[in-house]
PDB file of C-alpha atoms in Angstrom:
ATOM      1  CA  MET V   1     113.855  38.609 -24.200  1.00 93.00           C
ATOM      2  CA  ILE V   2     113.732  38.761 -28.231  1.00 97.00           C
ATOM      3  CA  THR V   3     110.349  38.009 -29.826  1.00 98.00           C
ATOM      4  CA  ARG V   4     109.857  37.059 -33.213  1.00 98.00           C
ATOM      5  CA  ILE V   5     106.447  37.303 -34.751  1.00 97.00           C
ATOM      6  CA  GLY V   6     104.904  36.561 -37.827  1.00 96.00           C
ATOM      7  CA  LEU V   7     101.736  38.206 -39.403  1.00 94.00           C
ATOM      8  CA  PHE V   8      99.895  36.154 -41.844  1.00 95.00           C
ATOM      9  CA  ASP V   9      98.654  39.183 -43.735  1.00 93.00           C
ATOM     10  CA  GLY V  10      95.884  37.965 -46.102  1.00 93.00           C
ATOM     11  CA  THR V  11      92.813  35.730 -46.304  1.00 93.00           C
ATOM     12  CA  ILE V  12      92.370  31.926 -45.589  1.00 95.00           C
ATOM     13  CA  ARG V  13      90.812  30.383 -48.723  1.00 96.00           C
ATOM     14  CA  PRO V  14      86.969  30.250 -48.754  1.00 96.00           C
ATOM     15  CA  GLY V  15      85.699  27.139 -46.999  1.00 96.00           C
ATOM     16  CA  ARG V  16      89.242  26.098 -45.793  1.00 97.00           C
ATOM     17  CA  GLU V  17      88.806  27.921 -42.495  1.00 95.00           C
ATOM     18  CA  ALA V  18      88.356  24.913 -40.386  1.00 96.00           C
ATOM     19  CA  ALA V  19      91.064  22.845 -42.099  1.00 97.00           C
ATOM     20  CA  PHE V  20      93.452  25.881 -41.683  1.00 97.00           C
ATOM     21  CA  TYR V  21      93.211  26.042 -37.911  1.00 97.00           C
ATOM     22  CA  ALA V  22      93.001  22.235 -37.569  1.00 98.00           C
ATOM     23  CA  TYR V  23      96.495  22.308 -39.513  1.00 98.00           C
ATOM     24  CA  VAL V  24      97.820  24.752 -37.153  1.00 97.00           C
ATOM     25  CA  TRP V  25      96.923  23.062 -34.165  1.00 97.00           C
ATOM     26  CA  GLU V  26      97.832  19.463 -35.393  1.00 97.00           C
ATOM     27  CA  THR V  27     100.691  19.861 -37.703  1.00 97.00           C
ATOM     28  CA  MET V  28     102.267  23.082 -36.949  1.00 97.00           C
ATOM     29  CA  LEU V  29     101.796  23.830 -33.196  1.00 97.00           C
ATOM     30  CA  PRO V  30     104.190  20.651 -32.210  1.00 97.00           C
ATOM     31  CA  VAL V  31     106.739  21.504 -34.764  1.00 96.00           C
ATOM     32  CA  TRP V  32     106.710  25.291 -33.313  1.00 97.00           C
ATOM     33  CA  GLN V  33     107.099  23.923 -29.852  1.00 97.00           C
ATOM     34  CA  ALA V  34     109.904  21.882 -30.666  1.00 97.00           C
ATOM     35  CA  PHE V  35     112.049  25.021 -31.534  1.00 98.00           C
ATOM     36  CA  PRO V  36     115.305  24.903 -29.439  1.00 97.00           C
ATOM     37  CA  GLY V  37     115.429  27.656 -26.867  1.00 97.00           C
ATOM     38  CA  LEU V  38     111.968  28.702 -26.910  1.00 98.00           C
ATOM     39  CA  ARG V  39     110.745  30.181 -23.948  1.00 98.00           C
ATOM     40  CA  GLU V  40     107.183  31.381 -25.039  1.00 98.00           C
ATOM     41  CA  LEU V  41     104.849  30.747 -27.924  1.00 98.00           C
ATOM     42  CA  ASP V  42     101.636  32.251 -28.756  1.00 97.00           C
ATOM     43  CA  VAL V  43      99.386  31.462 -31.592  1.00 97.00           C
ATOM     44  CA  LEU V  44      96.656  34.097 -32.019  1.00 94.00           C
ATOM     45  CA  THR V  45      94.265  35.584 -34.632  1.00 90.00           C
ATOM     46  CA  GLY V  46      93.558  39.010 -34.492  1.00 80.00           C
ATOM     47  CA  ASP V  47      90.941  41.709 -35.965  1.00 73.00           C
ATOM     48  CA  SER V  48      92.287  45.457 -36.434  1.00 71.00           C
ATOM     49  CA  PRO V  49      89.512  47.686 -36.831  1.00 70.00           C
ATOM     50  CA  GLU V  50      91.787  50.586 -37.279  1.00 71.00           C
ATOM     51  CA  LEU V  51      93.391  48.998 -40.285  1.00 69.00           C
ATOM     52  CA  GLY V  52      90.028  47.488 -41.635  1.00 66.00           C
ATOM     53  CA  LYS V  53      91.421  44.325 -41.815  1.00 74.00           C
ATOM     54  CA  ALA V  54      92.070  41.071 -39.755  1.00 84.00           C
ATOM     55  CA  TYR V  55      94.884  38.855 -39.298  1.00 89.00           C
ATOM     56  CA  PRO V  56      93.790  35.134 -39.320  1.00 94.00           C
ATOM     57  CA  LEU V  57      96.920  34.296 -37.605  1.00 95.00           C
ATOM     58  CA  VAL V  58      99.697  35.497 -35.761  1.00 96.00           C
ATOM     59  CA  THR V  59     102.721  33.754 -33.989  1.00 97.00           C
ATOM     60  CA  SER V  60     104.828  35.169 -31.277  1.00 98.00           C
ATOM     61  CA  PHE V  61     108.082  33.278 -30.574  1.00 98.00           C
ATOM     62  CA  ARG V  62     109.952  34.385 -27.336  1.00 98.00           C
ATOM     63  CA  PHE V  63     113.565  33.552 -26.761  1.00 98.00           C
ATOM     64  CA  ASP V  64     116.129  34.617 -24.114  1.00 97.00           C
ATOM     65  CA  ASP V  65     117.982  36.447 -26.555  1.00 96.00           C
ATOM     66  CA  ARG V  66     119.118  37.068 -30.009  1.00 95.00           C
ATOM     67  CA  ALA V  67     121.703  34.283 -30.024  1.00 97.00           C
ATOM     68  CA  ALA V  68     118.967  31.857 -29.073  1.00 97.00           C
ATOM     69  CA  LEU V  69     116.907  33.044 -31.553  1.00 97.00           C
ATOM     70  CA  GLU V  70     119.454  32.749 -34.390  1.00 97.00           C
ATOM     71  CA  ALA V  71     120.237  29.232 -32.923  1.00 98.00           C
ATOM     72  CA  ALA V  72     116.377  28.357 -33.536  1.00 97.00           C
ATOM     73  CA  LEU V  73     116.349  29.884 -36.944  1.00 97.00           C
ATOM     74  CA  ALA V  74     119.061  27.671 -37.989  1.00 97.00           C
ATOM     75  CA  SER V  75     117.850  24.282 -36.645  1.00 97.00           C
ATOM     76  CA  PRO V  76     116.647  21.402 -38.120  1.00 97.00           C
ATOM     77  CA  GLU V  77     113.373  22.034 -36.287  1.00 96.00           C
ATOM     78  CA  ARG V  78     113.054  25.449 -38.261  1.00 96.00           C
ATOM     79  CA  GLN V  79     113.680  23.348 -41.624  1.00 97.00           C
ATOM     80  CA  THR V  80     110.978  21.174 -40.526  1.00 97.00           C
ATOM     81  CA  SER V  81     108.564  24.162 -39.693  1.00 97.00           C
ATOM     82  CA  LEU V  82     109.476  25.797 -43.343  1.00 96.00           C
ATOM     83  CA  GLU V  83     108.563  22.225 -44.939  1.00 97.00           C
ATOM     84  CA  LYS V  84     105.062  21.589 -43.263  1.00 97.00           C
ATOM     85  CA  THR V  85     104.138  25.595 -43.560  1.00 96.00           C
ATOM     86  CA  ARG V  86     103.986  24.904 -47.126  1.00 96.00           C
ATOM     87  CA  GLY V  87     100.603  22.838 -46.453  1.00 96.00           C
ATOM     88  CA  LEU V  88      99.277  25.661 -44.249  1.00 96.00           C
ATOM     89  CA  LEU V  89     100.004  28.175 -47.331  1.00 97.00           C
ATOM     90  CA  GLU V  90      97.782  26.239 -49.570  1.00 97.00           C
ATOM     91  CA  MET V  91      95.005  27.146 -47.428  1.00 98.00           C
ATOM     92  CA  PHE V  92      96.165  30.899 -47.612  1.00 97.00           C
ATOM     93  CA  ASP V  93      96.080  33.863 -49.793  1.00 97.00           C
ATOM     94  CA  GLY V  94      98.585  36.743 -48.870  1.00 96.00           C
ATOM     95  CA  ARG V  95     101.861  36.802 -47.389  1.00 96.00           C
ATOM     96  CA  VAL V  96     103.560  36.230 -44.016  1.00 96.00           C
ATOM     97  CA  VAL V  97     105.533  38.965 -42.504  1.00 96.00           C
ATOM     98  CA  HIS V  98     108.092  38.454 -39.890  1.00 96.00           C
ATOM     99  CA  GLN V  99     109.381  41.183 -37.307  1.00 97.00           C
ATOM    100  CA  VAL V 100     111.684  40.990 -34.495  1.00 97.00           C
ATOM    101  CA  LEU V 101     111.019  42.759 -31.716  1.00 95.00           C
ATOM    102  CA  ALA V 102     113.151  43.688 -28.649  1.00 92.00           C
ATOM    103  CA  PRO V 103     112.597  45.545 -25.430  1.00 89.00           C
ATOM    104  CA  LEU V 104     113.041  48.999 -25.877  1.00 89.00           C
ATOM    105  CA  SER V 105     116.400  50.478 -24.030  1.00 84.00           C
ATOM    106  CA  ARG V 106     116.162  53.721 -22.278  1.00 84.00           C
ATOM    107  CA  PRO V 107     118.979  56.042 -23.770  1.00 83.00           C
TER     108      PRO V 107
END
């Protein structure tokens, strides 16, 4: 399994919290769920007391392998996601950091 996470590192603009999360549920979730080869999707919010900050949105996309991930990233569904994400980012101050994670192999 390969996991690609997206950390929304920043804050939702004041007074836009309800609209931000509604946009995630109504607009982004259907687009993300349509990614080809997607095995599992988690849409989370986080609080990291040890860092003294919160991540208002964390996404976790799981694929069978790197080839499936690469195919999803090259797909028309991903292009749609990038276009729709603009609306989400209009309500957000910060950056989105992506990380690809793979199971640790024993040496």
